[in-house]
XYZ file of C-alpha atoms in Angstrom:
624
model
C 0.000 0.000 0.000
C 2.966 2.377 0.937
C 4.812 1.704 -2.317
C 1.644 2.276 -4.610
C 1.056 5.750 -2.337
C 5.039 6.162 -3.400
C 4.537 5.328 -7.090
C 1.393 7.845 -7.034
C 3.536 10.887 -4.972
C 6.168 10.425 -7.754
C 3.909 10.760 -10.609
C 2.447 13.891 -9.079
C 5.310 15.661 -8.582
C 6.301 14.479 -12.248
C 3.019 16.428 -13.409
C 3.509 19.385 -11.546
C 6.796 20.005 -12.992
C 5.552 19.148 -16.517
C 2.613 21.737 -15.509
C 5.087 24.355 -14.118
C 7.441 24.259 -17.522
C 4.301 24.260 -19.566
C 2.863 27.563 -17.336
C 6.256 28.911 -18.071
C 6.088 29.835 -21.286
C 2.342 31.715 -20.576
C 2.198 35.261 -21.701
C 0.194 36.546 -18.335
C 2.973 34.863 -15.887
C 5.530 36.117 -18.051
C 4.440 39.797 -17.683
C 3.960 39.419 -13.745
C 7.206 37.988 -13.234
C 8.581 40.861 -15.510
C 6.517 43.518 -13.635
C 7.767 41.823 -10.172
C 11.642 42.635 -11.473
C 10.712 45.339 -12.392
C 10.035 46.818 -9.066
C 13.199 46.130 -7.838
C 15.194 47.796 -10.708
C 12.853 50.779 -10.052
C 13.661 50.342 -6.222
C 17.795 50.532 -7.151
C 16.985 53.588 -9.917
C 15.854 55.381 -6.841
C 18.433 54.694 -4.878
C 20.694 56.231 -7.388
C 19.075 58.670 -8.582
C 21.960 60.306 -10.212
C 23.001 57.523 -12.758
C 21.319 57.030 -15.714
C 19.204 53.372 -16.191
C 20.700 52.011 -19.133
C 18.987 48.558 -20.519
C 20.968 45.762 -21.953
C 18.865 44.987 -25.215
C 17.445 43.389 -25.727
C 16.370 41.292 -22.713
C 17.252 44.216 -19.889
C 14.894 46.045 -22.042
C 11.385 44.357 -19.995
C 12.373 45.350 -16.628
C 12.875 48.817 -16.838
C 9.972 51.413 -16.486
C 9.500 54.025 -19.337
C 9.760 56.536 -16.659
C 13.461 55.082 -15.424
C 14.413 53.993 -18.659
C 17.668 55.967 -20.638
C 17.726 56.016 -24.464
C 19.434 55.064 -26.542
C 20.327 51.306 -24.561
C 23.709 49.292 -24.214
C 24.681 46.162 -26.366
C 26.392 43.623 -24.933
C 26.019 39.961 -25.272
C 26.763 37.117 -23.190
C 29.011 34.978 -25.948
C 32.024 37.658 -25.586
C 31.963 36.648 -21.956
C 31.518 32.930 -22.267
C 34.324 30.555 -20.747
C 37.236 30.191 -22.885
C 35.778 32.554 -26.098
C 36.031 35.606 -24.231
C 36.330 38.700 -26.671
C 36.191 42.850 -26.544
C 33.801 43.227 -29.708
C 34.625 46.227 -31.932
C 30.811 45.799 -33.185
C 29.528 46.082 -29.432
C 32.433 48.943 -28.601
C 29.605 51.025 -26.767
C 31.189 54.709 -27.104
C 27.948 56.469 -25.908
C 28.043 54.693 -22.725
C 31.319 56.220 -21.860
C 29.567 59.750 -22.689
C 26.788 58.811 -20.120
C 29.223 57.898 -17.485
C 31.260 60.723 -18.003
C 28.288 62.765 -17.771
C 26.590 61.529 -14.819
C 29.417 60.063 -12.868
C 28.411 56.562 -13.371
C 25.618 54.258 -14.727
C 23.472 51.602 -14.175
C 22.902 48.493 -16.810
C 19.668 46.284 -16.162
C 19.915 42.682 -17.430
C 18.302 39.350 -16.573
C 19.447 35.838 -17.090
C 17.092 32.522 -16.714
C 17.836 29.045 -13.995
C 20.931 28.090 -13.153
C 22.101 31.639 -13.026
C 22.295 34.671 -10.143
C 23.985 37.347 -13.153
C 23.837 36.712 -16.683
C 27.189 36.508 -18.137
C 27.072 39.718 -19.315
C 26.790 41.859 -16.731
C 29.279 39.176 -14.818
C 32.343 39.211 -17.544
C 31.336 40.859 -20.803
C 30.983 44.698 -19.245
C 34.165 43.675 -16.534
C 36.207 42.808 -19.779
C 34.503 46.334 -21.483
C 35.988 48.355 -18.739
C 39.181 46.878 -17.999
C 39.717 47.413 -21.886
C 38.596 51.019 -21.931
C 40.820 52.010 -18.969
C 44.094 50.224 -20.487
C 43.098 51.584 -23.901
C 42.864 55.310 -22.004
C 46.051 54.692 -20.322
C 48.158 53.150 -23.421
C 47.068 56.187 -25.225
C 47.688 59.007 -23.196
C 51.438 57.584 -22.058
C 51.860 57.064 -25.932
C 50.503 61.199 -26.257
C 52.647 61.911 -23.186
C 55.862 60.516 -24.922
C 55.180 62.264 -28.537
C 54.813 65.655 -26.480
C 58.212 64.962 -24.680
C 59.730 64.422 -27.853
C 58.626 67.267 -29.326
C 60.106 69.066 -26.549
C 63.196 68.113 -26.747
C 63.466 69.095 -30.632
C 61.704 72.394 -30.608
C 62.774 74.363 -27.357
C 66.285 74.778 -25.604
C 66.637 73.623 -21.799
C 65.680 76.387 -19.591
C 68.025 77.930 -17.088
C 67.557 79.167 -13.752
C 67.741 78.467 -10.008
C 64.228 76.621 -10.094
C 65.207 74.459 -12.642
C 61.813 74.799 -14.003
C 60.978 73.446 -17.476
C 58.269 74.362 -19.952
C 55.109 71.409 -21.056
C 52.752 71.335 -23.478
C 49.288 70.300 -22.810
C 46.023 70.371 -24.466
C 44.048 73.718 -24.832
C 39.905 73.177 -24.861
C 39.756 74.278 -28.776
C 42.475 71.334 -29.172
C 45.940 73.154 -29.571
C 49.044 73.430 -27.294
C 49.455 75.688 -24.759
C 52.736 76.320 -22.174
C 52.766 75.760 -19.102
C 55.600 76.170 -16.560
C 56.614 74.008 -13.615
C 58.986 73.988 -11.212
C 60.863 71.030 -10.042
C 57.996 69.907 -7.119
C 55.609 69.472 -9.625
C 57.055 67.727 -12.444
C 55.363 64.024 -11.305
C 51.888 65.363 -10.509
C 51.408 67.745 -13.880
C 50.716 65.716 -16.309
C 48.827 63.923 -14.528
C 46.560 66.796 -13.191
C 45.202 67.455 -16.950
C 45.585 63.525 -17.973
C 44.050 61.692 -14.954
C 45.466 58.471 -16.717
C 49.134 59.171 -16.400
C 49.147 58.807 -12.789
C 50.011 55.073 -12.666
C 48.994 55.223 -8.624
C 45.308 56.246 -9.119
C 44.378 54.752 -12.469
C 43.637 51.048 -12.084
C 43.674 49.178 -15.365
C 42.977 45.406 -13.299
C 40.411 43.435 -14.457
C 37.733 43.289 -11.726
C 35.429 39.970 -10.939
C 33.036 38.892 -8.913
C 34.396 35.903 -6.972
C 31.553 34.246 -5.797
C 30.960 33.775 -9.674
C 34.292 33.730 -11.779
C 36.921 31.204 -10.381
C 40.558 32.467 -9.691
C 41.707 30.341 -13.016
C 38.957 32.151 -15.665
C 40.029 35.709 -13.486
C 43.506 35.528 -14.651
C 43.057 34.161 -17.780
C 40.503 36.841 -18.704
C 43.723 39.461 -17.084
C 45.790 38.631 -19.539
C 44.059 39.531 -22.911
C 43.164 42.601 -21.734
C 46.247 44.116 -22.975
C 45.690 42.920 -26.405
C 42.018 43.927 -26.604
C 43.492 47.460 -25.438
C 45.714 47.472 -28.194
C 42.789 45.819 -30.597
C 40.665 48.920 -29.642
C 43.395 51.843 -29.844
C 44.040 49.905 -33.804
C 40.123 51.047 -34.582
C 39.716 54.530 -32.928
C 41.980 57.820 -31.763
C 41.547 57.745 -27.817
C 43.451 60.655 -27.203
C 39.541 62.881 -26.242
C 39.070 60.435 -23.857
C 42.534 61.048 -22.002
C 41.698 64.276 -20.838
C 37.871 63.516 -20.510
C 37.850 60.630 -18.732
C 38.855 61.607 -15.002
C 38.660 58.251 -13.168
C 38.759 54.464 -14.412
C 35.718 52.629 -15.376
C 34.925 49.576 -12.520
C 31.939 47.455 -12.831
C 29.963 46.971 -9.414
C 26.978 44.257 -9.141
C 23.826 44.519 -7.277
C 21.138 41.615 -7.755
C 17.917 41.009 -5.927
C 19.870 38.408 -3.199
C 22.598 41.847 -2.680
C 22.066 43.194 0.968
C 21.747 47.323 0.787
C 21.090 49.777 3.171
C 17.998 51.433 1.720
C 17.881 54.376 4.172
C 21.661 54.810 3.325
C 22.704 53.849 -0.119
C 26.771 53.441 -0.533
C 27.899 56.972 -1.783
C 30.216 56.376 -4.878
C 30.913 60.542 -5.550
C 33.803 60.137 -3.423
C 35.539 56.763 -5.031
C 38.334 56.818 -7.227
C 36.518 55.211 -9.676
C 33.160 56.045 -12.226
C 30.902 53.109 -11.016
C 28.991 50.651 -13.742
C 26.234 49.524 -11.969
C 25.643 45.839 -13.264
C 22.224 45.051 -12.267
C 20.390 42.093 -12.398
C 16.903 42.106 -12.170
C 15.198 38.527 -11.363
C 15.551 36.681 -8.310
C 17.402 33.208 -8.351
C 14.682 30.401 -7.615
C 14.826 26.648 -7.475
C 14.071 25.607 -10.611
C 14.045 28.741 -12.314
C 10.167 28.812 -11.672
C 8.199 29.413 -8.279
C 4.648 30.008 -6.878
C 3.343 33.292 -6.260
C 0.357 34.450 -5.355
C -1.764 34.061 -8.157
C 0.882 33.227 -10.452
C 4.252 31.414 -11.562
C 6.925 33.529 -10.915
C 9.680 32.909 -13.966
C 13.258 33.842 -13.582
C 14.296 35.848 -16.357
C 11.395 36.236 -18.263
C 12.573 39.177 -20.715
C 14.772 36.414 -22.739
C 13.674 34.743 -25.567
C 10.892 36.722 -25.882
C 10.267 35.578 -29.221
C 9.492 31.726 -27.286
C 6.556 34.188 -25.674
C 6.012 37.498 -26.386
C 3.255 36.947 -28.945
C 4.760 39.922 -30.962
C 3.820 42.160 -27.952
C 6.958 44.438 -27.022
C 8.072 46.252 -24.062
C 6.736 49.475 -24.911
C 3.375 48.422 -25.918
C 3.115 46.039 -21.986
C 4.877 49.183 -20.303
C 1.707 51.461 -22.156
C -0.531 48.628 -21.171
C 0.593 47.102 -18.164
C -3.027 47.485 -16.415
C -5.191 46.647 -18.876
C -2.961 43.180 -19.506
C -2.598 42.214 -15.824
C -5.784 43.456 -14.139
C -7.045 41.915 -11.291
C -9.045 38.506 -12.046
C -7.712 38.335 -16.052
C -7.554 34.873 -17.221
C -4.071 33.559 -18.711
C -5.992 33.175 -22.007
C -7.952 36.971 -21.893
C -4.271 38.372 -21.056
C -2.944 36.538 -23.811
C -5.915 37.866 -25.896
C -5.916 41.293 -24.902
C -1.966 41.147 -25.852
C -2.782 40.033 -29.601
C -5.244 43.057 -29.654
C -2.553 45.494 -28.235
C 0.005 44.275 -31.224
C -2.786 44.338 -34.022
C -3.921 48.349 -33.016
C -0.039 48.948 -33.021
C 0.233 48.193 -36.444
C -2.609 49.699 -37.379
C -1.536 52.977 -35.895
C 1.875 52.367 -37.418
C 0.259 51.743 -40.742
C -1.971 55.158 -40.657
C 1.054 57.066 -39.562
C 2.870 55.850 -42.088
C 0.655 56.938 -44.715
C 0.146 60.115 -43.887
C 2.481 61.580 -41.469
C 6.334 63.107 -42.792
C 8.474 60.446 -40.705
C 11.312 63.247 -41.988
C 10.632 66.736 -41.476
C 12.841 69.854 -41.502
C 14.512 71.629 -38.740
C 13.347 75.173 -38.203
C 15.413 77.710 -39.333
C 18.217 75.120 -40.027
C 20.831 75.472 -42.726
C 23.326 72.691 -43.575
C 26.706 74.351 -44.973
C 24.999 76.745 -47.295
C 21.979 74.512 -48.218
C 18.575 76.148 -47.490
C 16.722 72.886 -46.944
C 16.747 71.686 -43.214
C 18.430 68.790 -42.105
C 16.943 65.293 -40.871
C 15.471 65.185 -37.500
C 15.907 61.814 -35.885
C 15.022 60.109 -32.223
C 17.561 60.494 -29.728
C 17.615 56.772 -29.650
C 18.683 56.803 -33.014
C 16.224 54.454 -34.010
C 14.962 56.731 -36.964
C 18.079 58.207 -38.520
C 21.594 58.559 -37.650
C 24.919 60.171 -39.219
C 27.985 57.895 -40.153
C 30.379 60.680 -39.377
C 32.961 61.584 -41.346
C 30.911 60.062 -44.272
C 27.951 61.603 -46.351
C 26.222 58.286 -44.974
C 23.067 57.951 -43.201
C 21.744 54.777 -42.014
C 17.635 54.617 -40.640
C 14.693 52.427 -40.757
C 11.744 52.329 -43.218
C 10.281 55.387 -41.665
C 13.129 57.991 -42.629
C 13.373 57.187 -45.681
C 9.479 58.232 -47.191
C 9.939 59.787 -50.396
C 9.562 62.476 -51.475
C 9.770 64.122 -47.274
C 13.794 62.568 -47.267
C 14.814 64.293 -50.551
C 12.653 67.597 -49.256
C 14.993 67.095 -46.114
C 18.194 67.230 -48.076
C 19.244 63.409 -49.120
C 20.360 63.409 -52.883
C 20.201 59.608 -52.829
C 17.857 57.799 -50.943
C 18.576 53.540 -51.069
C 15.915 51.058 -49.681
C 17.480 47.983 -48.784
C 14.417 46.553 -48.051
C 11.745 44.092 -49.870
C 8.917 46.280 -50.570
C 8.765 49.623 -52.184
C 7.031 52.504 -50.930
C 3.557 52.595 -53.131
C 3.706 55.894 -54.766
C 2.963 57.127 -58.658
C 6.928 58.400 -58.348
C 8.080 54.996 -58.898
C 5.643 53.527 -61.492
C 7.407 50.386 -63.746
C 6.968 52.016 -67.060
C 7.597 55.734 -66.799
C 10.567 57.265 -68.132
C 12.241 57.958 -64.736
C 12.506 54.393 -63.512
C 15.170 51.957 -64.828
C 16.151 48.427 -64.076
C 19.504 47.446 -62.919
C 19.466 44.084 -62.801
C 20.491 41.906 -59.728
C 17.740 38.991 -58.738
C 15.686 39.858 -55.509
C 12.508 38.848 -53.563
C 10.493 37.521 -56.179
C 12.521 37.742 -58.361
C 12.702 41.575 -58.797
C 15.619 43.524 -59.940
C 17.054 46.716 -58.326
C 15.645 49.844 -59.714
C 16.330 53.735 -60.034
C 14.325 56.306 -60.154
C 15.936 59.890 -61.000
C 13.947 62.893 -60.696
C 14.013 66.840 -60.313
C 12.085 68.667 -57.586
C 9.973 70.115 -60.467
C 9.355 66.665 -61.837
C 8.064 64.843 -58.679
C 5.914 67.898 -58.056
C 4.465 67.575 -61.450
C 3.910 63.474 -60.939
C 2.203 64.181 -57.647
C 0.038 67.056 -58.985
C -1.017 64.864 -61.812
C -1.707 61.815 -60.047
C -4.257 63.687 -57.249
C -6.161 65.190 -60.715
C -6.283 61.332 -61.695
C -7.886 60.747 -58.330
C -10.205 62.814 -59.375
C -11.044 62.811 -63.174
C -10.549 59.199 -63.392
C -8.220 60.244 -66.600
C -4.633 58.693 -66.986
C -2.455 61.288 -68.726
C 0.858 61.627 -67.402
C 3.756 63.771 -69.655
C 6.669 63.953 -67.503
C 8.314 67.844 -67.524
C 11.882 67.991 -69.287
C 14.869 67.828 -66.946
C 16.288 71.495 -66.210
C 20.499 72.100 -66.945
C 21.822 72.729 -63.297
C 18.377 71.768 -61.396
C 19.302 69.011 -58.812
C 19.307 65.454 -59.462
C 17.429 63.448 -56.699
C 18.012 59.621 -56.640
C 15.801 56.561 -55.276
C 17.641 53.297 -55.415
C 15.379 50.390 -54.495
C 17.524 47.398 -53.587
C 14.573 44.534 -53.007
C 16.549 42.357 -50.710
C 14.343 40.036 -48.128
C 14.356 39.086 -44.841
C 16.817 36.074 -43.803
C 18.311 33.559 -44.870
C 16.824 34.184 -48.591
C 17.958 37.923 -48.224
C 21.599 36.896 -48.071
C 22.608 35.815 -52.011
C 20.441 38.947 -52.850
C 22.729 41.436 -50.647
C 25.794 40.135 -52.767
C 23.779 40.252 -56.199
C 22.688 44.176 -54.700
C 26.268 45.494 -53.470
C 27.759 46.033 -56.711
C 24.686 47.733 -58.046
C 24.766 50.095 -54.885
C 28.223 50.778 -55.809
C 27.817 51.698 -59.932
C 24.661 53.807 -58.505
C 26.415 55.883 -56.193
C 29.419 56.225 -58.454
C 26.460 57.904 -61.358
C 25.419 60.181 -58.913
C 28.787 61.385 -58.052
C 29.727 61.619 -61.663
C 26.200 63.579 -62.593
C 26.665 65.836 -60.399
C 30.221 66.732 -61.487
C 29.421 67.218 -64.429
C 26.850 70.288 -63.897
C 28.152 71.183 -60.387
C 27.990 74.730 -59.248
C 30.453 76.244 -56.819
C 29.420 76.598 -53.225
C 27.124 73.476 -53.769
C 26.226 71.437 -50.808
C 28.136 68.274 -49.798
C 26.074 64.914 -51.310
C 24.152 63.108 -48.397
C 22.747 59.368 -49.070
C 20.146 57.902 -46.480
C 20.503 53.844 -46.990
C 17.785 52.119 -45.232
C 15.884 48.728 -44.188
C 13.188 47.762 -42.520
C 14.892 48.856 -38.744
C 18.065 50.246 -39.603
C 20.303 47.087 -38.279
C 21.354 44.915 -40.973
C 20.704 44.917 -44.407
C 21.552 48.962 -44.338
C 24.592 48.327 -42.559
C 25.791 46.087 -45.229
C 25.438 47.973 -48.329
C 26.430 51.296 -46.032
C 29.535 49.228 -45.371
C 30.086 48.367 -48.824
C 29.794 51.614 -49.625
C 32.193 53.247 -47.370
C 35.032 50.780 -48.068
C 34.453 50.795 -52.131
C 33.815 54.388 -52.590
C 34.775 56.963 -49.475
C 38.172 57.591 -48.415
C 38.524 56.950 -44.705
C 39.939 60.216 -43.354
C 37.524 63.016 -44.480
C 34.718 60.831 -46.654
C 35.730 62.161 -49.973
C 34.093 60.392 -52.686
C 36.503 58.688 -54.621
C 36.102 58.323 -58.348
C 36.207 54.923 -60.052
C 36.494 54.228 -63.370
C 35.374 50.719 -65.356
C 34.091 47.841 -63.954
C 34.351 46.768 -60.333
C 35.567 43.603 -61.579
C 39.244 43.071 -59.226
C 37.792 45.610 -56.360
C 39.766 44.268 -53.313
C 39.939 45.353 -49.375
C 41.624 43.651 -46.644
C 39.846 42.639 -43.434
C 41.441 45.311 -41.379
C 39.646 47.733 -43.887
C 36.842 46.351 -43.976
C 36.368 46.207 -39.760
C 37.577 49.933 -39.740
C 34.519 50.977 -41.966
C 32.307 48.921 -39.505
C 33.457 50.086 -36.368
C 32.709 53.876 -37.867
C 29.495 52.736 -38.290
C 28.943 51.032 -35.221
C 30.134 53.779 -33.445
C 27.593 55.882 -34.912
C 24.653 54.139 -35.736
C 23.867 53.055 -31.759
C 20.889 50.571 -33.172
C 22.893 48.485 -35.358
C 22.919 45.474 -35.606
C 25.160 43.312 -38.344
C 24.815 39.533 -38.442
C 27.549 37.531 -39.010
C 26.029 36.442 -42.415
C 25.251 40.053 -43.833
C 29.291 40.863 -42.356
C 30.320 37.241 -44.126
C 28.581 38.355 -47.414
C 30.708 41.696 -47.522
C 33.608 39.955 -46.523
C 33.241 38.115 -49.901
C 32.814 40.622 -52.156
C 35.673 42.379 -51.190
C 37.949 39.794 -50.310
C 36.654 36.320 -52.242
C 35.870 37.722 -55.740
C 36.204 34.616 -57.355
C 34.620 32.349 -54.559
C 31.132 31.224 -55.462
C 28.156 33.039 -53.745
C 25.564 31.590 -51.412
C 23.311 28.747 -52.833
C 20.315 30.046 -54.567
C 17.652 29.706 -52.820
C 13.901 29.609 -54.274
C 11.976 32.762 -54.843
């Protein structure tokens, strides 16, 4: 009797843990576990009320309340930290987290991780590696700065007499020049080091920093000693020397999770420190399991990740908007889930109406670019819409910058869609005069078109078609192109989504390249002097990927790297070569710029064989 009441125990708990992982993936205890974390991160924001809360996308993301939140968000992923493959990314270098820090004096970076974990491994080693690297890379730099402006010394002024023995240094004026500055012998150590905080070897700590009750003494020092080389990785990429007088204290990660024991009435005071803190913060509790009854609910550990597993397309803007309505008192697991789908579907609806009548790009009152009436592109500070590849006449944004004709009205002489679809519009009509095929095989088998117009044209073509409305009539004579009018350009590059998208992107890159290289050669041909530098917007469906790749195609095949001249090239592109050095240059610019980027490894592959693999076969075809 005892064993059958055994056997029948067993099973139950057996079907309660089947239950629990199957309850796991619902939508409603989801959102209450993320709403749970979600207090606490708000509990540690207030705490520290003078750091920005930075989220870790995309995960970190979830827990953070719209009014906490700090845009744009941080990048870093868990694989650079993972045991034995641990790497300082140039694509997830981060440089507008060391504004924020300087700014603010610190920062805090919400993440989560699922069972098995307290931190997820990027808060534990990616961001320790991050600032060990940044505070070598500062130091390296300014000793390197330090020893060219000693040298210079020495050639260009004659030892100084007198009792004092004094000398004479150069150091950085604000406008960026050299200015003299005299010591005496007392103060020769601590000079330098007054206007380059990194010099002084005694209060600039490079070490890598840990948390021991998670990294082992064995991954600590093995971590220590690459740090060097990603230092010297990161000074290869980027000039440093800004951050050597900016920069007044080292960067040190510190970790807070929900298990951390605080004084809440008396939070630690980190103004006084020698160091900027990074506040690594994880937001879900550690639970047996990963999973745990609540009242009313399964409580999941690290909800936020995966979310495609169980987000049902809902994202954290639209549950932060909706929080109440999803999770009111009494709502079913299958109403929250169905309130959710409704929540996504009126999105897209509203998304749909703005898009069809609202300017995504508008000009800037009163703004002037460099002698050019038209204003220039207004984007979202979390650079989600549009964003400036400095020094580079490149833009990179998402479907919504690049509406025609609002982006040429905002001062883009090429505008290149990297995505699928094609804005409908009568400006682009297969037929008309001003449309052409280039070729190239995309979704569906499309090719790449161009459309070339003047303002007075597209005005014309827009006129015409709202009479058509109208009339019902079909009559459309294009106006003649006017000697010295400006050319405007609309490159549509249909390349899809995935997998299928990435033979397309190499088919696409060399028609990108003979596009921009007709534009450039148009417009020297009937340029006027004082004419406004070209600007090309290149963009996909979010701005992340396929954009990045033609914009890095573009930079390496057709912009110098110093000042983004255009450079001229004549022929085919047949024997166009880069090395791989080159090539991750021209991407870290980007990614240094474009904060919402986002490169897979297959779109960065793809480039990698155009430039460097000209005679390797492509990708296999796949079906359109």
């Amino acid at each position: 009797m005892s064993a059958v009441h055994g056997a029948t125990q067993i099973a139950g708990h057996a079907r309660n843990r089947d239950d629990m992982r199957r309850d796991a993936k619902s939508l409603m205890n989801r959102l209450k576990s993320i709403e749970a974390d979600a207090a606490f991160v708000s509990e540690i924001a207030d705490l520290f009320p003078q750091y920005p809360v930075l989220a870790n996308e995309r995960c970190g993301t979830w827990y953070v309340h719209p009014s906490k939140i700090h845009k744009p968000g941080v990048y870093f992923k868990s694989t650079d930290g993972h045991t034995g493959i641990w790497d300082f990314n140039l694509r997830r270098y981060n440089p507008h987290l060391i504004t924020q820090i300087i700014q603010h004096g610190g920062c805090i970076i919400v993440d989560s991780t699922r069972k098995g974990k307290r931190v997820p491994d990027a808060l534990s080693k990616t961001i320790p590696i991050w600032c060990a690297t940044i505070n070598n890379a500062v130091r390296k730099r300014a000793l390197l700065d330090q020893q060219q402006r000693n040298q210079e010394q020495q050639k260009d002024q004659e030892p100084q007499q007198g009792e004092d023995q004094g000398y004479i240094t150069h150091v950085p004026n604000a406008d960026g020049g050299l200015r003299g500055t005299s010591y005496t012998g007392d103060t020769v150590e601590s000079a330098p080091s007054l206007l380059v905080p990194a010099l002084d070897s005694s209060k600039w700590d490079t070490r890598y920093h840990s948390l021991p009750s998670l990294i082992s003494r064995s991954e600590h020092a093995q971590i220590a000693e690459k740090i060097d080389g990603f230092a010297e990785k990161l000074m290869r990429f980027t000039d440093l020397t800004p951050l050597t007088t900016k920069l007044s204290k080292p960067i040190r990660p510190i970790w807070l999770t929900p298990q951390s024991f605080l004084f809440k009435d008396d939070p630690p005071d980190y103004s006084q420190v020698g160091f900027f803190p990074v506040i690594c913060l994880s937001a879900s509790r550690v639970v047996s399991e990963g999973m745990e009854e609540q009242d009313g609910y399964l409580y999941v550990q690290g909800s936020g990740d995966d979310e495609e597993m169980w987000s049902k397309g809902l994202r954290p803007d639209l549950f932060w908007e909706n929080v109440d309505w999803l999770l009111e008192d009494g709502v079913t697991p299958a109403e929250c889930e169905d309130r959710a789908k409704q929540v996504v579907l009126q999105a897209k609806k509203k998304q749909l109406e703005q898009s069809q009548h609202d300017p995504s790009v508008s000009k800037a009152k009163g703004g002037k670019h460099k002698g050019e009436n038209t204003g220039h592109v207004v984007f979202t500070p979390s650079m989600e819409l549009c964003s400036e590849i400095k020094s580079s006449p490149i833009w990179i944004g998402n479907n919504a910058s690049g509406r025609i004709p609002d982006s040429w009205e905002a001062g883009f002489d090429m505008v290149i869609n990297c995505g699928a679809e094609i804005q409908r519009d009568p400006l682009f009509e297969q037929g008309s005069g001003h449309v052409v095929e280039l070729g190239g095989v995309g979704q569906g088998g499309a090719q790449a078109t161009l459309c070339v117009l003047q303002k007075h044209q597209w005005v014309s073509i827009s006129s015409t078609s709202s009479t058509e409305e109208k009339t019902g009539s079909s009559q459309q004579t294009l106006p003649l192109r006017k000697e010295g009018d400006r050319d405007h350009f609309y490159l549509h590059l249909p390349i899809a989504e995935g997998k299928k998208g990435q033979h397309q992107l190499l088919t696409m890159i060399p028609i990108a390249i003979q596009a921009v290289n007709e534009m450039y050669n148009r417009s020297e041909s009937s340029s006027q002097e004082g004419s406004p530098p070209k600007r090309i917007l290149i963009h996909c469906q979010q701005g992340m990927d396929r954009s990045v790749g033609v914009s890095l195609s573009l930079l390496v095949a057709c912009f110098d790297q110093d000042g983004g001249q255009f450079r001229a090239r004549a022929g085919s592109l047949a024997g166009m070569t880069a090395t791989k050095e080159m090539i991750q240059k021209r991407l870290f610019q980007i990614m240094s710029h474009r904060l919402a980027a986002r490169p897979s490894r297959a779109t960065l592959k793809i480039v990698n064989t155009f430039f460097m693999s000209p005679s390797d076969p492509p990708p296999a075809k796949y079906k359109q």
